[in-house]
PDB file of C-alpha atoms in Angstrom:
ATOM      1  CA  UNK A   9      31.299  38.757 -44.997  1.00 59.00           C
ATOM      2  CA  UNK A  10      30.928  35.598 -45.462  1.00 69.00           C
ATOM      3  CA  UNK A  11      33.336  34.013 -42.591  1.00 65.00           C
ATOM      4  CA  UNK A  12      31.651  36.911 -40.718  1.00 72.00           C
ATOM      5  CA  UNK A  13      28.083  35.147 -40.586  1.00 69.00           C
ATOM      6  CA  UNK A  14      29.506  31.583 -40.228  1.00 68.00           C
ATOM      7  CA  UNK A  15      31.312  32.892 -36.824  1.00 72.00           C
ATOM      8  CA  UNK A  16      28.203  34.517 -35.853  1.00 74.00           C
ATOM      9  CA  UNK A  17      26.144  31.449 -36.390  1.00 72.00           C
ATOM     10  CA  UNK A  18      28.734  29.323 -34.570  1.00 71.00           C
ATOM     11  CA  UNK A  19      28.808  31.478 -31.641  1.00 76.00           C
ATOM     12  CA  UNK A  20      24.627  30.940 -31.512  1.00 73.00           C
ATOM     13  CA  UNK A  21      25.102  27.729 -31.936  1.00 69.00           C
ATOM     14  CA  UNK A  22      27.554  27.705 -29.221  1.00 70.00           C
ATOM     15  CA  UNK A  23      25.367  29.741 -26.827  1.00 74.00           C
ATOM     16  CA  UNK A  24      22.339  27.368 -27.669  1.00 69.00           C
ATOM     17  CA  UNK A  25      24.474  24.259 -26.816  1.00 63.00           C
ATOM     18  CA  UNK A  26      25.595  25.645 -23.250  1.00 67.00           C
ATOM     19  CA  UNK A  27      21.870  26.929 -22.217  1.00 68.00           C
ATOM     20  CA  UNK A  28      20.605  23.417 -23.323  1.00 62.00           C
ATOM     21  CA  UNK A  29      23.522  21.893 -21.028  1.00 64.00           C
ATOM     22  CA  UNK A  30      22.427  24.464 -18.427  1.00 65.00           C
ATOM     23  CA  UNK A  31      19.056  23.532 -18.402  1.00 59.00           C
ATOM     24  CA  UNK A  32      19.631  19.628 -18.885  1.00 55.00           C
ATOM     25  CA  UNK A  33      22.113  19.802 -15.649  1.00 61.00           C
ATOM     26  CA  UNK A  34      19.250  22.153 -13.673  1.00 59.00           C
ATOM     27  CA  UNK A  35      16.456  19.641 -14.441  1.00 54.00           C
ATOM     28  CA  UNK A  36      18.827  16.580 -13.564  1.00 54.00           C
ATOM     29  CA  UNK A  37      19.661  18.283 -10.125  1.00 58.00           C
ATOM     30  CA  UNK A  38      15.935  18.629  -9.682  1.00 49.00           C
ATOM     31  CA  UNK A  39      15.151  15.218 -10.687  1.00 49.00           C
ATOM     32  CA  UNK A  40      17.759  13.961  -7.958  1.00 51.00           C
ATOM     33  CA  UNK A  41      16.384  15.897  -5.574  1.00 49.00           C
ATOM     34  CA  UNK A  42      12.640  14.695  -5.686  1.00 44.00           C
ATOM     35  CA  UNK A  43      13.833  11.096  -5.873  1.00 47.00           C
ATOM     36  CA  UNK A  44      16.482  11.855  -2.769  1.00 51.00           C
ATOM     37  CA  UNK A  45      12.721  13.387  -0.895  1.00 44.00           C
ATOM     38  CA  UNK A  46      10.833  10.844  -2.418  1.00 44.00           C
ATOM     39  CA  UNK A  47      13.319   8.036  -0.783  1.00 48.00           C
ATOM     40  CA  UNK A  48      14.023  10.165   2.594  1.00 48.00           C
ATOM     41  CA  UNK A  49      10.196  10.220   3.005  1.00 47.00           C
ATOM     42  CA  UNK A  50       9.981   6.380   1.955  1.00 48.00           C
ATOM     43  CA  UNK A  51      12.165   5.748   4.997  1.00 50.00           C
ATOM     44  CA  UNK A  52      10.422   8.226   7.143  1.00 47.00           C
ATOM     45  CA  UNK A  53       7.026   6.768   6.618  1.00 49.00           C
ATOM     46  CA  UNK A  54       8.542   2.990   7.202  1.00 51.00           C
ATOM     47  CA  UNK A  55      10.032   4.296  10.706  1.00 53.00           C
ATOM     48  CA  UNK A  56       6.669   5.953  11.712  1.00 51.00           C
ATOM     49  CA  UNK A  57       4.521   3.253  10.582  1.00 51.00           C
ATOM     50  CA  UNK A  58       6.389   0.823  13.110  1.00 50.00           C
ATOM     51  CA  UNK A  59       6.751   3.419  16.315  1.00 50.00           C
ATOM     52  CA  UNK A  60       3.905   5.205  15.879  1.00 51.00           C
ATOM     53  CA  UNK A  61       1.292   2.156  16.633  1.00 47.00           C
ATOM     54  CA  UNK A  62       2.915   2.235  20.123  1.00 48.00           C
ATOM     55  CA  UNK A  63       1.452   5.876  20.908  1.00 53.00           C
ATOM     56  CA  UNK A  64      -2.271   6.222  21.965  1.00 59.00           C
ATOM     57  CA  UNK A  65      -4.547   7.628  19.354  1.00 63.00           C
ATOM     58  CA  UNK A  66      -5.929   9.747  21.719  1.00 63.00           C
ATOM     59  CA  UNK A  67      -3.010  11.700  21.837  1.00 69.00           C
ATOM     60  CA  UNK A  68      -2.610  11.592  18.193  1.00 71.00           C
ATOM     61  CA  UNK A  69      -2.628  15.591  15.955  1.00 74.00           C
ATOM     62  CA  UNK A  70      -2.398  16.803  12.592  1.00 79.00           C
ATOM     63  CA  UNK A  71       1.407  15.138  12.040  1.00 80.00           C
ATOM     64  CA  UNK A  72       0.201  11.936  12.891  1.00 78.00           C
ATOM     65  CA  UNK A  73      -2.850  11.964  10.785  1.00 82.00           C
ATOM     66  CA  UNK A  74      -0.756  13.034   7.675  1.00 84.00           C
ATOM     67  CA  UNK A  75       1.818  10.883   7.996  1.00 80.00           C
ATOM     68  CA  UNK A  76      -1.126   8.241   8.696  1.00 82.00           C
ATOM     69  CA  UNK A  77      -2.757   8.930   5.675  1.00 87.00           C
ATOM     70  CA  UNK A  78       0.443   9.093   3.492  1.00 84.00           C
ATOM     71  CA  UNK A  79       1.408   6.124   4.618  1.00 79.00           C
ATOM     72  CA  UNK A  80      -1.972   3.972   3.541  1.00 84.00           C
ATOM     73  CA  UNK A  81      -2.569   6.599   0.201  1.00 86.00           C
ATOM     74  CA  UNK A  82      -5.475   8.627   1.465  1.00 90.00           C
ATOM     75  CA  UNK A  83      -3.389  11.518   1.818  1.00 90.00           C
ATOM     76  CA  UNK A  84      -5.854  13.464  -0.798  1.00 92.00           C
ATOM     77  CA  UNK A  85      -8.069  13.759   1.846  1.00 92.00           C
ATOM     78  CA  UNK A  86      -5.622  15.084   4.875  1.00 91.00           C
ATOM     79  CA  UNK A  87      -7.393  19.018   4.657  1.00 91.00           C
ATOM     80  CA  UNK A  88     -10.983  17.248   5.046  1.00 91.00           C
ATOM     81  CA  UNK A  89     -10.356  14.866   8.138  1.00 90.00           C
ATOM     82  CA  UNK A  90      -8.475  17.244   9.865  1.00 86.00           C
ATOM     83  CA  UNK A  91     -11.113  19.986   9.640  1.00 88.00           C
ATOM     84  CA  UNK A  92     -14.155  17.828   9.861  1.00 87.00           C
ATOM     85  CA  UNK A  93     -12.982  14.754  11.821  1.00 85.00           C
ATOM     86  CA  UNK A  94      -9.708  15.640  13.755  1.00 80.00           C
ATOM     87  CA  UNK A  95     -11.315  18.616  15.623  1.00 77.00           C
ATOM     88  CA  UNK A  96     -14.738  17.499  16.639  1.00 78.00           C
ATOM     89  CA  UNK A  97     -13.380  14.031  17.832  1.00 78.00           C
ATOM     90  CA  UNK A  98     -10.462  11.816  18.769  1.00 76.00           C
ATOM     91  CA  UNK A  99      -9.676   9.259  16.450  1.00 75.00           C
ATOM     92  CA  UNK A 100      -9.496   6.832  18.963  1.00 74.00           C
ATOM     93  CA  UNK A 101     -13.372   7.607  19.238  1.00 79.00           C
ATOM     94  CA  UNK A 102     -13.781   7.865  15.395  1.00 80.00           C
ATOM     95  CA  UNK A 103     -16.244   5.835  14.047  1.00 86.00           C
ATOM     96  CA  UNK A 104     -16.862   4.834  10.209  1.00 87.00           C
ATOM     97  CA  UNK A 105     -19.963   6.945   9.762  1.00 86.00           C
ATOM     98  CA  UNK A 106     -17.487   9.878  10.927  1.00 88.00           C
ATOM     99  CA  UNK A 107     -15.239   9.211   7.680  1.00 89.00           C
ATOM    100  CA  UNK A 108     -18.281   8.647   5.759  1.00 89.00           C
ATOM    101  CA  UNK A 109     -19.249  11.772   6.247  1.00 89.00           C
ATOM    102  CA  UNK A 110     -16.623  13.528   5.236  1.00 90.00           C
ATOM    103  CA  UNK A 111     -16.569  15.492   2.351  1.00 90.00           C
ATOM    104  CA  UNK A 112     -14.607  17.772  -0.299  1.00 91.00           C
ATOM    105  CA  UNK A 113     -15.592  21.536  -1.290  1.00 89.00           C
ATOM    106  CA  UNK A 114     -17.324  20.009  -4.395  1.00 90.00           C
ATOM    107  CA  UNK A 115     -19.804  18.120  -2.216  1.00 90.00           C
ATOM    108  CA  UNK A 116     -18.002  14.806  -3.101  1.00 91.00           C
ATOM    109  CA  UNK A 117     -18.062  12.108   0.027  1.00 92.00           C
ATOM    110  CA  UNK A 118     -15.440   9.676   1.346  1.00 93.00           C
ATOM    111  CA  UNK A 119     -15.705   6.786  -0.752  1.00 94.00           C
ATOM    112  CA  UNK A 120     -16.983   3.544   1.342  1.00 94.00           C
ATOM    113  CA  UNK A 121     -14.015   1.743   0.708  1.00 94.00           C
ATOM    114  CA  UNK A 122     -11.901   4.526   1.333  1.00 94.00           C
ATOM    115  CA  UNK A 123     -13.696   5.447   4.781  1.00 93.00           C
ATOM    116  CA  UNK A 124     -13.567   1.908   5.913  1.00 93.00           C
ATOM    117  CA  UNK A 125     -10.044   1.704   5.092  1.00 93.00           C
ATOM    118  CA  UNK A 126      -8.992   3.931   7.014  1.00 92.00           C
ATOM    119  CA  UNK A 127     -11.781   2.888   9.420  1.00 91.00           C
ATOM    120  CA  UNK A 128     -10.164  -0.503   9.641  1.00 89.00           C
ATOM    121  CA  UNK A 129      -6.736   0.680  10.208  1.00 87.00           C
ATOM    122  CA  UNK A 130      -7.366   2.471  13.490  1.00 86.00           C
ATOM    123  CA  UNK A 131      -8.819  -0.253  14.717  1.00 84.00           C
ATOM    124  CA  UNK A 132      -5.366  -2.057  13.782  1.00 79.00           C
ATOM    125  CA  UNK A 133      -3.787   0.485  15.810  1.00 78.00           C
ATOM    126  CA  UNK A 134      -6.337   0.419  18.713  1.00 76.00           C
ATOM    127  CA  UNK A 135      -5.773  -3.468  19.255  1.00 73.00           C
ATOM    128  CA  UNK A 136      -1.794  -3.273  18.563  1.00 68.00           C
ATOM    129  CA  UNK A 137      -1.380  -4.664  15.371  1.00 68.00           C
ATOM    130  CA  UNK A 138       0.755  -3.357  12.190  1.00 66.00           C
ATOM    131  CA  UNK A 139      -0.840  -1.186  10.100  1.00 68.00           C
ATOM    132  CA  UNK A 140      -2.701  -3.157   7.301  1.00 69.00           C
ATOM    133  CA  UNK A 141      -1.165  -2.494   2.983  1.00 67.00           C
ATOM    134  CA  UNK A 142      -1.894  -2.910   0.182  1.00 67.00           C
ATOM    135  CA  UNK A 143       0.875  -4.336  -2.181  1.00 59.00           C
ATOM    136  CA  UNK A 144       1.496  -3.288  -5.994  1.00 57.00           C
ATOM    137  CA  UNK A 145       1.614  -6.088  -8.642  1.00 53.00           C
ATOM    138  CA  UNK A 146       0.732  -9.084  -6.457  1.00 51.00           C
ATOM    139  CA  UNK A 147      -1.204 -11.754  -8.306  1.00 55.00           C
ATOM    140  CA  UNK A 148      -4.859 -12.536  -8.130  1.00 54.00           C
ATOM    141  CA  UNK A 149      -4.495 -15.383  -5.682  1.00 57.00           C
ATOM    142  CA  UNK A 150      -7.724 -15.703  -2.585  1.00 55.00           C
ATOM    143  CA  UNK A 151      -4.869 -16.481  -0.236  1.00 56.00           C
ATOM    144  CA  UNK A 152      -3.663 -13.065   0.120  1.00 68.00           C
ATOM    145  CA  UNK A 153      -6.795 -11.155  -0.978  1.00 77.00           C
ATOM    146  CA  UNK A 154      -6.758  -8.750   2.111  1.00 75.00           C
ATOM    147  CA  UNK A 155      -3.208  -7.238   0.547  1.00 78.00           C
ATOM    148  CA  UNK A 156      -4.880  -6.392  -2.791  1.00 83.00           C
ATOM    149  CA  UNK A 157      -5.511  -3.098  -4.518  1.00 87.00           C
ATOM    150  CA  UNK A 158      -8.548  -2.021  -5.943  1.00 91.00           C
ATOM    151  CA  UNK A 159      -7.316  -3.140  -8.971  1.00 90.00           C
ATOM    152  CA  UNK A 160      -6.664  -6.114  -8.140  1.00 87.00           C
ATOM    153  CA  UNK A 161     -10.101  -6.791  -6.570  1.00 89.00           C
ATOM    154  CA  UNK A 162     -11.918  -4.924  -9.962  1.00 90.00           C
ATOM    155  CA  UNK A 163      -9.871  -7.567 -12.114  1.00 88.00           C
ATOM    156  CA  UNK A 164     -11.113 -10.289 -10.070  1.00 84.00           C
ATOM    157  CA  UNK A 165     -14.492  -9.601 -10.908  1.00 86.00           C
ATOM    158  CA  UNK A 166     -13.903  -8.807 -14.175  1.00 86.00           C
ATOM    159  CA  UNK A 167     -12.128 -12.331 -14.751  1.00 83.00           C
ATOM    160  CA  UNK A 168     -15.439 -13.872 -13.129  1.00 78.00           C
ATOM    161  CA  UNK A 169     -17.244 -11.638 -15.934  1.00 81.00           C
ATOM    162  CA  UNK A 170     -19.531 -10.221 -13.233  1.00 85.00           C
ATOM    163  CA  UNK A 171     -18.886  -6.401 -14.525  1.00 87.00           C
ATOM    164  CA  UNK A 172     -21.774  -4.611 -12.383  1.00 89.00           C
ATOM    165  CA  UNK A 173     -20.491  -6.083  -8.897  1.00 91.00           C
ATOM    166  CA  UNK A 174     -16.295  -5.103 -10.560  1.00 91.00           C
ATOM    167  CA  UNK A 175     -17.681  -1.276 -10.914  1.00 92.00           C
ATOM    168  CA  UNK A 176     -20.059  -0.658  -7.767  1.00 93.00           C
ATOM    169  CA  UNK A 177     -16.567  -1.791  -5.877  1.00 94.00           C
ATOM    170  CA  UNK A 178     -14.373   0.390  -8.138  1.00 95.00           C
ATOM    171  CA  UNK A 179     -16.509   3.389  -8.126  1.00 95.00           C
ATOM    172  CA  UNK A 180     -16.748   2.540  -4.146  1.00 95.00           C
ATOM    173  CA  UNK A 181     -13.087   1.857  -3.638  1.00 95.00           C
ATOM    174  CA  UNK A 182     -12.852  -1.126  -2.106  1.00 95.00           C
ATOM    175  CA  UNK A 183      -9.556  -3.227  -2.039  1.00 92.00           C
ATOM    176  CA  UNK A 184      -8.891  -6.173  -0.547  1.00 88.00           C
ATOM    177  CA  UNK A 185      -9.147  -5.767   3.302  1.00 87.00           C
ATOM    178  CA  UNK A 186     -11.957  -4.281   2.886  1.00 91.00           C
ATOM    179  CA  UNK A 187     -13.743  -6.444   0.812  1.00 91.00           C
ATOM    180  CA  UNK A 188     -12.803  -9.168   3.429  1.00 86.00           C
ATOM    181  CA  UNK A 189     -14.640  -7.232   5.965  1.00 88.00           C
ATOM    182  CA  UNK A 190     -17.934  -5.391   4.433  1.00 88.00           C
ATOM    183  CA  UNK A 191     -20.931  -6.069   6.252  1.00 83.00           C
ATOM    184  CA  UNK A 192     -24.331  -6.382   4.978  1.00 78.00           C
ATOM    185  CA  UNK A 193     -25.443  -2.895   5.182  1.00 79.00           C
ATOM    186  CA  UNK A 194     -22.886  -1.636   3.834  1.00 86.00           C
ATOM    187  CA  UNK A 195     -23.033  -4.325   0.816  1.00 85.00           C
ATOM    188  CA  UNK A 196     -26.573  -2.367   0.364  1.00 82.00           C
ATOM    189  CA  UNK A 197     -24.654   0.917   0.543  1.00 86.00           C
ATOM    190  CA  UNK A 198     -22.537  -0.438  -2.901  1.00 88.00           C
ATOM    191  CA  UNK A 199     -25.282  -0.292  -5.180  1.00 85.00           C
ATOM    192  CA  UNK A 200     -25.326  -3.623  -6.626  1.00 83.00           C
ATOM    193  CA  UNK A 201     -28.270  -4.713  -8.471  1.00 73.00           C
ATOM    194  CA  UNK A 202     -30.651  -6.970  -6.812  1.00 73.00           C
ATOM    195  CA  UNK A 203     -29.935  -9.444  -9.210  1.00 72.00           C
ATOM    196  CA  UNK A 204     -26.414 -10.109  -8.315  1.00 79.00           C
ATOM    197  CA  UNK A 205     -26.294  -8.811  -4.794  1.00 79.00           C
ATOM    198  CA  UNK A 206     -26.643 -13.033  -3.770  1.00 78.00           C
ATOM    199  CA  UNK A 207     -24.378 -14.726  -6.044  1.00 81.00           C
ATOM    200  CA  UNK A 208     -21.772 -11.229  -4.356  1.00 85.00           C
ATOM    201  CA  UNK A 209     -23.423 -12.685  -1.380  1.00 83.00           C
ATOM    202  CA  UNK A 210     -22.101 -15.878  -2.058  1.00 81.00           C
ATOM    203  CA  UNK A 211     -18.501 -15.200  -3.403  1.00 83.00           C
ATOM    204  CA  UNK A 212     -17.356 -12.855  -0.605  1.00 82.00           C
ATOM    205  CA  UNK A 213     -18.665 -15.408   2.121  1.00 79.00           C
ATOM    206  CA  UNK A 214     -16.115 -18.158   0.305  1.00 76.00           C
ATOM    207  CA  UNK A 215     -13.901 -15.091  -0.081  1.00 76.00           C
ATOM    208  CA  UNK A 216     -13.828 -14.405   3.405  1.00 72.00           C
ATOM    209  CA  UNK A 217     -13.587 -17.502   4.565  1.00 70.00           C
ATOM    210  CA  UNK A 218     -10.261 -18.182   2.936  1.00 64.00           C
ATOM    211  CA  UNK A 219      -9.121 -14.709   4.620  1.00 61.00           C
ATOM    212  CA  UNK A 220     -10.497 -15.856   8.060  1.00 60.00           C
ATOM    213  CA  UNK A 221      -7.909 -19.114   7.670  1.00 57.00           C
ATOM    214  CA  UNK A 222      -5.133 -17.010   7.056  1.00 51.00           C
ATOM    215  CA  UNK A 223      -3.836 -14.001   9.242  1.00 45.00           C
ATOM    216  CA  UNK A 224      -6.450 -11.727  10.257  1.00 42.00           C
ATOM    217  CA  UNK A 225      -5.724  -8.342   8.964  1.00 41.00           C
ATOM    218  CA  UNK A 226      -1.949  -9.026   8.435  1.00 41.00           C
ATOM    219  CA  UNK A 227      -1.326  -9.740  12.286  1.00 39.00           C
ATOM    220  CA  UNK A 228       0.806 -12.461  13.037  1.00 36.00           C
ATOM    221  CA  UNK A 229      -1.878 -13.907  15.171  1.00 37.00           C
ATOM    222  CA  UNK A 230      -4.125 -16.917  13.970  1.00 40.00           C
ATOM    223  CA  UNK A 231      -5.800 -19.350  15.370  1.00 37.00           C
ATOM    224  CA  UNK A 232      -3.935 -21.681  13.081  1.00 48.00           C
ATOM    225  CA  UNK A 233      -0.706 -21.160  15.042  1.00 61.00           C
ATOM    226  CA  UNK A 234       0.936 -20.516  11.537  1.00 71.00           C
ATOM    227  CA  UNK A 235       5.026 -20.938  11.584  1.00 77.00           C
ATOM    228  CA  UNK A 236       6.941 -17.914  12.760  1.00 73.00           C
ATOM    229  CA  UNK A 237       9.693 -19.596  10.270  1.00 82.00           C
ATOM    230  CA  UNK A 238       7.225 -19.489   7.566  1.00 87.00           C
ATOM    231  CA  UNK A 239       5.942 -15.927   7.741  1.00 82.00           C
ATOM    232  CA  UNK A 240       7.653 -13.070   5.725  1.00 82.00           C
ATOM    233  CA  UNK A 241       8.485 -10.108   7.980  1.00 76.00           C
ATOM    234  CA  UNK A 242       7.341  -7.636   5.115  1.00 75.00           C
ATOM    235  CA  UNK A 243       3.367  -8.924   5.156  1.00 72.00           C
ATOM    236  CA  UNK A 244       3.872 -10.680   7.444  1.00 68.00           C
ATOM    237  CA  UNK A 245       1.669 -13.635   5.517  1.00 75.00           C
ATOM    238  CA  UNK A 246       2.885 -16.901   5.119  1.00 83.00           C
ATOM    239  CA  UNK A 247       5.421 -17.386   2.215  1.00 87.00           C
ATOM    240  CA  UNK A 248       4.831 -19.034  -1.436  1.00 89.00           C
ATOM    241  CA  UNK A 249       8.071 -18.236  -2.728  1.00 93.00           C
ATOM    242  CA  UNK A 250      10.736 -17.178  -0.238  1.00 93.00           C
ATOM    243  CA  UNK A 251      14.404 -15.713  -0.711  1.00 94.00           C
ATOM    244  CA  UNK A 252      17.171 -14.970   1.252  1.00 93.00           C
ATOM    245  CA  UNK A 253      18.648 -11.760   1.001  1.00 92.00           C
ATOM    246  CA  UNK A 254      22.362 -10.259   1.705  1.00 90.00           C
ATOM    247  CA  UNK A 255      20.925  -9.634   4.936  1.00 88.00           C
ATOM    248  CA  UNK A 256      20.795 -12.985   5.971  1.00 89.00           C
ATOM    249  CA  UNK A 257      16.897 -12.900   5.958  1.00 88.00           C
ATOM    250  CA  UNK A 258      13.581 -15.040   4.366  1.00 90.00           C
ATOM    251  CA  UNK A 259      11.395 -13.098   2.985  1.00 88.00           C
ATOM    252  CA  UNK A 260       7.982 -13.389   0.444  1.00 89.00           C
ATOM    253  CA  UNK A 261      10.428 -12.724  -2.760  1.00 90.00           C
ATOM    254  CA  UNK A 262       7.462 -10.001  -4.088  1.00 88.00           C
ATOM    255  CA  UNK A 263       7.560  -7.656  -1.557  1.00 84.00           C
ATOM    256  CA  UNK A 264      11.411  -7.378  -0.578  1.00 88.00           C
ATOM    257  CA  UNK A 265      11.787  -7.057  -4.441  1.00 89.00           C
ATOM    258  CA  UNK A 266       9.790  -3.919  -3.681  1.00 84.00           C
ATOM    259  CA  UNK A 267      11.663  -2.932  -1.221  1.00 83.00           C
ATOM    260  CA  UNK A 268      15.008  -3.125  -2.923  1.00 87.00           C
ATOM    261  CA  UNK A 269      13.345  -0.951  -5.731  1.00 85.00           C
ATOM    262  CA  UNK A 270      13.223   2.151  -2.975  1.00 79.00           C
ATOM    263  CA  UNK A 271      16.176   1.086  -1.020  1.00 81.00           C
ATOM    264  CA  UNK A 272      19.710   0.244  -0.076  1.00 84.00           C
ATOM    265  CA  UNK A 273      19.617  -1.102   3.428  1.00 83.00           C
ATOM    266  CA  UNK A 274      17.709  -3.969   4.815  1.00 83.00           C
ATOM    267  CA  UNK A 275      14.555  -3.633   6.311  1.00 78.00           C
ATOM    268  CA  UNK A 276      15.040  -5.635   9.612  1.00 74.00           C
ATOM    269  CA  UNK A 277      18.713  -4.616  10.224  1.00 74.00           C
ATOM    270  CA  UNK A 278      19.277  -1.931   8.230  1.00 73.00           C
ATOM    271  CA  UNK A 279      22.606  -2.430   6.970  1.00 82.00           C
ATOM    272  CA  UNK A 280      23.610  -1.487   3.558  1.00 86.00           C
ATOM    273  CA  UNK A 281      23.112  -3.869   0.680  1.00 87.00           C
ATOM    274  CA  UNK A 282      25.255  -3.818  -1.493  1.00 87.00           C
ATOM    275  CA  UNK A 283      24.369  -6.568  -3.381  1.00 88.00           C
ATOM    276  CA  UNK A 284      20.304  -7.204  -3.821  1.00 90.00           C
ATOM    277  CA  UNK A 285      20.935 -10.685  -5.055  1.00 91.00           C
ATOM    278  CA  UNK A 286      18.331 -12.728  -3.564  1.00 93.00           C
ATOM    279  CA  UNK A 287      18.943 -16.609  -3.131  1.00 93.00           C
ATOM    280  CA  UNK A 288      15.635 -19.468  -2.923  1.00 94.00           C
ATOM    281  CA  UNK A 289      15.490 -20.760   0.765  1.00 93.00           C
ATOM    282  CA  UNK A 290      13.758 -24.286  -0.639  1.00 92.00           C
ATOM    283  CA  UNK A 291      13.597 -25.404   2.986  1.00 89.00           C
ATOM    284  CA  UNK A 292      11.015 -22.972   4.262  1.00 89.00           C
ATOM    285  CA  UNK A 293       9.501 -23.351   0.807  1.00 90.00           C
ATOM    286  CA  UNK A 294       8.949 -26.786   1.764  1.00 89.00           C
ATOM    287  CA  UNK A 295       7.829 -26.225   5.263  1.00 86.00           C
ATOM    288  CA  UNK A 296       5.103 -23.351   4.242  1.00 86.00           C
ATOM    289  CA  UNK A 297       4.162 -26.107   1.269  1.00 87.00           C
ATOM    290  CA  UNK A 298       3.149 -28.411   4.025  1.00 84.00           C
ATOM    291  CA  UNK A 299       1.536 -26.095   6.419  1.00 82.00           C
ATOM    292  CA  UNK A 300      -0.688 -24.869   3.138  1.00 80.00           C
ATOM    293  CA  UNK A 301      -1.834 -28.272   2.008  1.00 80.00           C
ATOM    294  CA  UNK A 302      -2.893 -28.918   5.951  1.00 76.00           C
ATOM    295  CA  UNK A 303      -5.097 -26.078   6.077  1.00 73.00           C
ATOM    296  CA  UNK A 304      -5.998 -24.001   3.273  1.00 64.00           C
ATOM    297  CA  UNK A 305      -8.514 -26.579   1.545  1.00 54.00           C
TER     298      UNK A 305
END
């Protein structure tokens, strides 16, 4: 009777252990899957970013808005633009009040920040530039403020202990680019109080005059004539700490980190990289070194 039970239990046990396996191999397939999408559309996104500023946005419809908005993180508001925005205008003729006014089913509007964001990158497109990003973990440094999050523009603030200005640009959404390009009236439309709204005044005129000496909007443009040699092909800003990778290639050691998190080929030529090793290139170091203490005072 005894012996009988013990089998019994061992055969439960038995069945337990193989539906856990079952279930642990599903959820692993599943897992692999999302991250083989979630790379796929990675690489997707990176292709259409670069072709797609080559097509008018007059001809532009719903694919290129979404992929658009996925590829600068406003895709939460794809349903909205296309049914408010999209079909009552081209977005070639879009202007920011247009995104401004958009709104969710709870009544909720664009965010500033967000609108002129988006705002901002059009015009990117319009004038044939590369789309303008943000960049995760970069430090708090006024040289490349317009690639900051909103984060990293409500920590700035924070740091400078000026809390009310940090969250009327957090609520508001503004990250770096566009902080580098608000305009008076819409300073007003922040909601700082009168009290602070000149010493905001104040910083984001030094602010944006740092931005102004660097690349405007992340074009390789300037009237600085900045150093092809010295500009990283992923921000296309001028380099503080470049790397060589297996490529061949200099880049800004940050953001091809980034991309080697996401992926195995090389960003300019696409081969496979097998090894992500990344080696100092001290001579451009030196050259950007020089170009920075020549003209950002």
């Amino acid at each position: 009777m005894e012996k009988q039970k013990l089998r019994e239990e061992l055969e439960n046990s038995k069945r337990e252990f193989n539906e856990a396996t079952r279930i642990f191999t599903e959820r692993s397939r599943i897992l692999h899957k999302i991250r083989e999408i979630s790379s796929e559309n990675s690489v997707i996104i990176n292709n259409w970013k670069n072709k797609m500023a080559e097509r008018k946005l007059d001809t532009w419809k719903t694919e290129e808005l979404n992929y658009l908005l996925q590829s600068i993180g406003l895709e939460d508001w794809f349903d909205e633009l296309n049914n408010q925005v999209l079909k009552s205008v081209k977005l070639n003729e879009a202007r920011l009040v247009h995104f401004m006014n958009v709104q969710k089913s709870d009544g909720s509007h664009m965010p500033l920040g967000e609108a002129k964001y988006l705002w901002l990158t059009l015009q990117h497109i319009k004038e044939g530039k590369p789309i303008p990003q943000v960049v995760n973990d970069i430090d708090l440094d006024e040289t490349n403020i317009n690639l900051w999050k909103v984060e990293n523009v409500v920590s700035y603030f924070k740091i400078k202990n000026l809390n009310m200005i940090a969250n009327a640009l957090e609520k508001a959404k503004v990250n770096g680019l566009v902080l580098t390009n608000l305009n008076e009236s819409e300073i007003v439309q922040l909601g700082i109080g009168n009290e602070q709204v000149d010493l905001f005044l104040q910083i984001l005129q030094s602010i944006q005059k740092i931005a102004k000496k660097l690349l405007t909007g992340n074009s390789i443009e300037t009237s600085q004539n900045i150093p092809e040699i010295i500009i990283c092909p992923l921000s296309t800003k001028p380099m503080k700490d470049p790397v060589i990778a297996q490529d061949g290639k200099t880049y800004e050691r940050k953001y091809i980190e980034e991309w080697l998190q996401d992926h195995d080929k090389s960003p300019l030529t696409e081969e496979e990289l097998i090894d992500k090793s990344l080696t100092p290139n001290n001579e451009i170091r030196k050259s950007s070194e020089i170009w920075r203490k020549k003209n950002i005072k």
